[in-house]
Structures are given as C-alpha cells and as structure tokens.
C-alpha cells in the first residue's frame, strides 16, 4: 500500500512539474522575445549613430582618393620643390579636415614616400628602417583598396587614432595612400553616453574578433571577442545571443570597415512583475523537484554541466592554446597586429623519441609545460605548436626573457627526466609572423646541434 501511494505521489508530482515546466518555458520564451525586440531597437539606434560616425570617414577618404585635382598633383609632384608640394598638399588636407573635425588628414606619396599632413610634412615613410611604417607595403600588397587601422599612442593613450587608409590609383598605377584619422577618445566619448544611459558595453572588433575600440585602452589590440563574432551567421542582419539569465549580446557586421559591432548587456531588463513570477515559479519547481528526487532517487541522477568551449583551439593533453588558435588570431593578416608581445621563443624536448620509448611521453610533456608556466606567470602566452615543440610569446624584453629561459632549462634538467633546447628572438613588427618564428626555430636547432639543454638568443 505504501509503495502504491509512493508511486501515485511520484506520478502526480511528475505531471505537476511537467505542466509547470511548460508554463515556465512559455513565459521565458515570451520574455526573451520581448527583450530581443527591445534591444533590437536599441542596438539599431546605437549602430546608426556610432557606425555612421566612422563610416563617414570612409566616404571622405574615398572622395579624396578619387579626386582628380589630387591625382593630377601627385603625378606632377616631381616637377615642384619640396616646399611647394608641402604647401599645396597641406592646404588641400586642411580644407578636408576642418569641416569634419578630424584629428588629421594625410597623404603618402608612393613616388617620394613623403607623408604629408594638414599641418605640414610629418616624415619620409621608410618601412625598411622604421617598424611603425611596416603597415604601408602590407596594405599596398593587400587585396582591399581601403582598411581601418587603430594606432595606440605609446606615450599618451588619449591620443590614439583610428586611420581610414585608402589607396590612390590612376588606372592600375598606385600613386599613394590618403588617410582620414579620428581620435579614439572622440569615439569613446560617444560610446560612453550610450553605455551610461543603457548600462551596456559597446565594442568594435576586426574580422577575427580582436578588439579594436574599447573604453579600456589596454584591451585594444589584445582582448578578443571571437567567441561572439565568429559564430555570426549573417552579414546583413543583427545576430542576438543570450548572456546569463536576462542579458544579451548583439553582433552586426560593418561591411564598410570589415569590422564587427558588438553590444553586450548583462543587467536585468525584465519588468518587476515578470521577475516576481519567474522567481515564484522557480521556487515551486525547486520544491517539487526535491520531493520528486527523494521519491525516485533510485532512478534519477543529477546531470553534469558541460562547458561549450571551442575544442579546436585547445590542446587536449596540456590545456594550452594550439596552432589553430594562433592561426585564427593572426594568420589572416600575416603580421603581428599587437605590440603586447615583445619576444618570441621556440623550444622542444631533446631526444624526445628516446624519452617517449622509455617513459610516458605525455607525462614528460605535461611536466615540461608546468615548469614554463610556473616561471612565465602572467608575462606572456605558451602554445603547443605540434609534437614536442612549443612556442612562447613574451611580454618581456629579450634580456628578461633570456634569464627566464635559462632558469627554465635548469628546472627541467633538475627533474632528471629530459632537457630542452630554446631559441629566443625579439619580435620584429616589420617582419611577417613566419619570419619571426623561423628565426627563433633556427636558434633552437643551433642549441640542439651542440647537444641541447640551453638557450640562444638572437
């Protein structure tokens, strides 16, 4: 009899939970749709204001690049003295800059490599000797006629700039590049108004998810929102993603910039009445669920939560970012797009094949990685490149990184399991990522040729 009552109570409880769950689902869906519609209007309003402010600069740069007057004077540049050219182009650029309150308007002549600005001649562009000019040949060699590029001022972040660079062409001949530049602080001032008013977070990212505009200057060029933007499934519509209980992320592609516009909201946006209903329903469901679990404890088990991360970016054995992560972050551009990392090292395990035959190879790899992570702490990033080869990006000058690598070799050798060879080099922004990597890899091989267990920097 008791058993029959228990089953009856469990049966009734199951249907109560079932119908309450349906009611909860319908209510939640209704709230989500309401939130989505409200935020669709909000996101559209913010996008129309902020994106238009930036894309207007694209239109101005395009107009300059196709200006017959400018093209003809660039073609005749060699017929005038430097002073005459500076006066002519500076006056032209001042007329462009003044009505729009841009930070600067610029022209780079491909013939003379002079960098004209509205306030005079800035410099002679020299990618071969000045790392800050490395962007110029990469831009001209690219397949896009214009790009949006953020430059962080190392001396004063408040003076950081957004450049809209547009190639000047006379038929198939490149004459140079024009730029319309905006102060990042002016864009952030507009963003701050919306963030304060609506309690949201606004960002612009490049096509890989790397943050280009953020109220925290340290996140520009270093932080990533790839987990939000890379799942964007439309280049015309705004995509919404739920964050937490009632937050959201809205992502929209900006074709004029090849950037993403991201709005995040993590605060509660549902009305007080609806939230009270949700909390009351949750409490009822919890009580019924507890009773049901006690009744049918032999048949139900609590499920384990599974984190929906991107497995392709993580090495399963060590938990480190892998080569796929590196390619997705930097591979499309071919050059380092951040000054965060200063030095680069390549290391691998000496005579790893013999070690793998005599010991557990996986344990050896994990042990070596732990030594590097313990020394590196928050001063860089370790990636598993493949097999027993690893790559380290240091936020340290090469001398400090060299001391760390020497200690790393000593720590690994003290375990009496294996030794490591390390090649260390300074990252040259003017070089491609491949050149920086091969330079460090060659130094690593030099260590191996003399028996391993050491560091060479160069």
mmCIF file of N, CA, C and O in Angstrom, residues 347-350 364-365 367-372 375 405-422 453:
data_model
loop_
_atom_site.group_PDB
_atom_site.id
_atom_site.type_symbol
_atom_site.label_atom_id
_atom_site.label_comp_id
_atom_site.label_asym_id
_atom_site.label_seq_id
_atom_site.Cartn_x
_atom_site.Cartn_y
_atom_site.Cartn_z
ATOM 1 N N UNK A 347 60.775 26.248 -28.235
ATOM 2 C CA UNK A 347 61.539 25.233 -27.516
ATOM 3 C C UNK A 347 60.940 23.859 -27.769
ATOM 4 O O UNK A 347 59.739 23.732 -28.031
ATOM 5 N N UNK A 348 61.804 22.857 -27.731
ATOM 6 C CA UNK A 348 61.315 21.483 -27.772
ATOM 7 C C UNK A 348 62.218 20.599 -26.923
ATOM 8 O O UNK A 348 63.261 21.032 -26.423
ATOM 9 N N UNK A 349 61.796 19.374 -26.747
ATOM 10 C CA UNK A 349 62.459 18.448 -25.828
ATOM 11 C C UNK A 349 63.572 17.713 -26.565
ATOM 12 O O UNK A 349 63.360 17.206 -27.684
ATOM 13 N N UNK A 350 64.756 17.666 -25.945
ATOM 14 C CA UNK A 350 65.892 16.973 -26.555
ATOM 15 C C UNK A 350 65.677 15.470 -26.524
ATOM 16 O O UNK A 350 65.272 14.909 -25.491
ATOM 17 N N UNK A 364 55.866 13.460 -19.628
ATOM 18 C CA UNK A 364 57.057 14.298 -19.832
ATOM 19 C C UNK A 364 56.646 15.661 -20.376
ATOM 20 O O UNK A 364 57.099 16.710 -19.905
ATOM 21 N N UNK A 365 55.755 15.674 -21.394
ATOM 22 C CA UNK A 365 55.297 16.926 -21.987
ATOM 23 C C UNK A 365 54.601 17.813 -20.962
ATOM 24 O O UNK A 365 54.866 19.017 -20.866
ATOM 25 N N UNK A 367 54.928 17.762 -17.723
ATOM 26 C CA UNK A 367 55.891 18.211 -16.714
ATOM 27 C C UNK A 367 56.691 19.410 -17.217
ATOM 28 O O UNK A 367 56.890 20.398 -16.492
ATOM 29 N N UNK A 368 57.158 19.351 -18.469
ATOM 30 C CA UNK A 368 57.938 20.453 -19.044
ATOM 31 C C UNK A 368 57.092 21.722 -19.139
ATOM 32 O O UNK A 368 57.539 22.827 -18.804
ATOM 33 N N UNK A 369 55.839 21.571 -19.587
ATOM 34 C CA UNK A 369 54.939 22.724 -19.714
ATOM 35 C C UNK A 369 54.712 23.385 -18.359
ATOM 36 O O UNK A 369 54.688 24.618 -18.246
ATOM 37 N N UNK A 370 54.555 22.585 -17.310
ATOM 38 C CA UNK A 370 54.321 23.149 -15.972
ATOM 39 C C UNK A 370 55.486 24.028 -15.526
ATOM 40 O O UNK A 370 55.290 25.064 -14.891
ATOM 41 N N UNK A 371 56.700 23.635 -15.863
ATOM 42 C CA UNK A 371 57.869 24.437 -15.495
ATOM 43 C C UNK A 371 57.823 25.813 -16.186
ATOM 44 O O UNK A 371 58.108 26.836 -15.552
ATOM 45 N N UNK A 372 57.474 25.809 -17.475
ATOM 46 C CA UNK A 372 57.422 27.088 -18.186
ATOM 47 C C UNK A 372 56.301 27.976 -17.644
ATOM 48 O O UNK A 372 56.486 29.183 -17.430
ATOM 49 N N UNK A 375 57.152 29.732 -14.370
ATOM 50 C CA UNK A 375 58.077 30.855 -14.493
ATOM 51 C C UNK A 375 57.445 32.037 -15.232
ATOM 52 O O UNK A 375 57.666 33.198 -14.881
ATOM 53 N N UNK A 405 64.301 31.872 -19.599
ATOM 54 C CA UNK A 405 64.525 30.635 -20.358
ATOM 55 C C UNK A 405 65.693 29.829 -19.788
ATOM 56 O O UNK A 405 65.655 28.592 -19.768
ATOM 57 N N UNK A 406 66.731 30.505 -19.339
ATOM 58 C CA UNK A 406 67.855 29.789 -18.717
ATOM 59 C C UNK A 406 67.400 29.067 -17.457
ATOM 60 O O UNK A 406 67.776 27.908 -17.219
ATOM 61 N N UNK A 407 66.574 29.753 -16.642
ATOM 62 C CA UNK A 407 66.064 29.107 -15.435
ATOM 63 C C UNK A 407 65.157 27.940 -15.803
ATOM 64 O O UNK A 407 65.153 26.902 -15.134
ATOM 65 N N UNK A 408 64.402 28.106 -16.885
ATOM 66 C CA UNK A 408 63.523 27.040 -17.360
ATOM 67 C C UNK A 408 64.326 25.793 -17.701
ATOM 68 O O UNK A 408 63.968 24.660 -17.331
ATOM 69 N N UNK A 409 65.452 25.970 -18.414
ATOM 70 C CA UNK A 409 66.309 24.827 -18.762
ATOM 71 C C UNK A 409 66.847 24.132 -17.502
ATOM 72 O O UNK A 409 66.888 22.896 -17.422
ATOM 73 N N UNK A 410 67.249 24.923 -16.514
ATOM 74 C CA UNK A 410 67.781 24.354 -15.265
ATOM 75 C C UNK A 410 66.711 23.567 -14.524
ATOM 76 O O UNK A 410 66.957 22.464 -14.023
ATOM 77 N N UNK A 411 65.491 24.139 -14.437
ATOM 78 C CA UNK A 411 64.404 23.477 -13.714
ATOM 79 C C UNK A 411 64.037 22.146 -14.359
ATOM 80 O O UNK A 411 63.791 21.150 -13.670
ATOM 81 N N UNK A 412 63.978 22.133 -15.701
ATOM 82 C CA UNK A 412 63.636 20.888 -16.403
ATOM 83 C C UNK A 412 64.727 19.846 -16.194
ATOM 84 O O UNK A 412 64.447 18.668 -15.930
ATOM 85 N N UNK A 413 65.989 20.259 -16.299
ATOM 86 C CA UNK A 413 67.109 19.326 -16.143
ATOM 87 C C UNK A 413 67.166 18.749 -14.729
ATOM 88 O O UNK A 413 67.577 17.593 -14.542
ATOM 89 N N UNK A 414 66.772 19.531 -13.721
ATOM 90 C CA UNK A 414 66.817 19.059 -12.332
ATOM 91 C C UNK A 414 65.859 17.900 -12.083
ATOM 92 O O UNK A 414 66.055 17.125 -11.152
ATOM 93 N N UNK A 415 64.823 17.786 -12.911
ATOM 94 C CA UNK A 415 63.901 16.652 -12.767
ATOM 95 C C UNK A 415 64.535 15.331 -13.192
ATOM 96 O O UNK A 415 63.989 14.256 -12.944
ATOM 97 N N UNK A 416 65.700 15.427 -13.881
ATOM 98 C CA UNK A 416 66.460 14.250 -14.322
ATOM 99 C C UNK A 416 65.658 13.364 -15.273
ATOM 100 O O UNK A 416 65.885 12.163 -15.353
ATOM 101 N N UNK A 417 64.689 13.963 -16.004
ATOM 102 C CA UNK A 417 63.917 13.206 -16.979
ATOM 103 C C UNK A 417 64.389 13.533 -18.401
ATOM 104 O O UNK A 417 64.779 12.642 -19.157
ATOM 105 N N UNK A 418 64.345 14.801 -18.753
ATOM 106 C CA UNK A 418 64.743 15.249 -20.083
ATOM 107 C C UNK A 418 65.412 16.620 -19.965
ATOM 108 O O UNK A 418 65.475 17.206 -18.895
ATOM 109 N N UNK A 419 65.891 17.131 -21.108
ATOM 110 C CA UNK A 419 66.378 18.512 -21.195
ATOM 111 C C UNK A 419 65.670 19.187 -22.362
ATOM 112 O O UNK A 419 65.025 18.521 -23.180
ATOM 113 N N UNK A 420 65.788 20.511 -22.445
ATOM 114 C CA UNK A 420 65.122 21.248 -23.516
ATOM 115 C C UNK A 420 66.103 22.181 -24.210
ATOM 116 O O UNK A 420 67.093 22.617 -23.619
ATOM 117 N N UNK A 421 65.820 22.473 -25.492
ATOM 118 C CA UNK A 421 66.571 23.457 -26.274
ATOM 119 C C UNK A 421 65.647 24.626 -26.588
ATOM 120 O O UNK A 421 64.491 24.422 -26.973
ATOM 121 N N UNK A 422 66.175 25.851 -26.437
ATOM 122 C CA UNK A 422 65.347 27.044 -26.593
ATOM 123 C C UNK A 422 66.022 28.030 -27.549
ATOM 124 O O UNK A 422 67.213 28.321 -27.411
ATOM 125 N N UNK A 453 69.947 21.343 -24.223
ATOM 126 C CA UNK A 453 69.973 21.823 -22.829
ATOM 127 C C UNK A 453 70.579 23.221 -22.738
ATOM 128 O O UNK A 453 71.584 23.446 -22.055
#
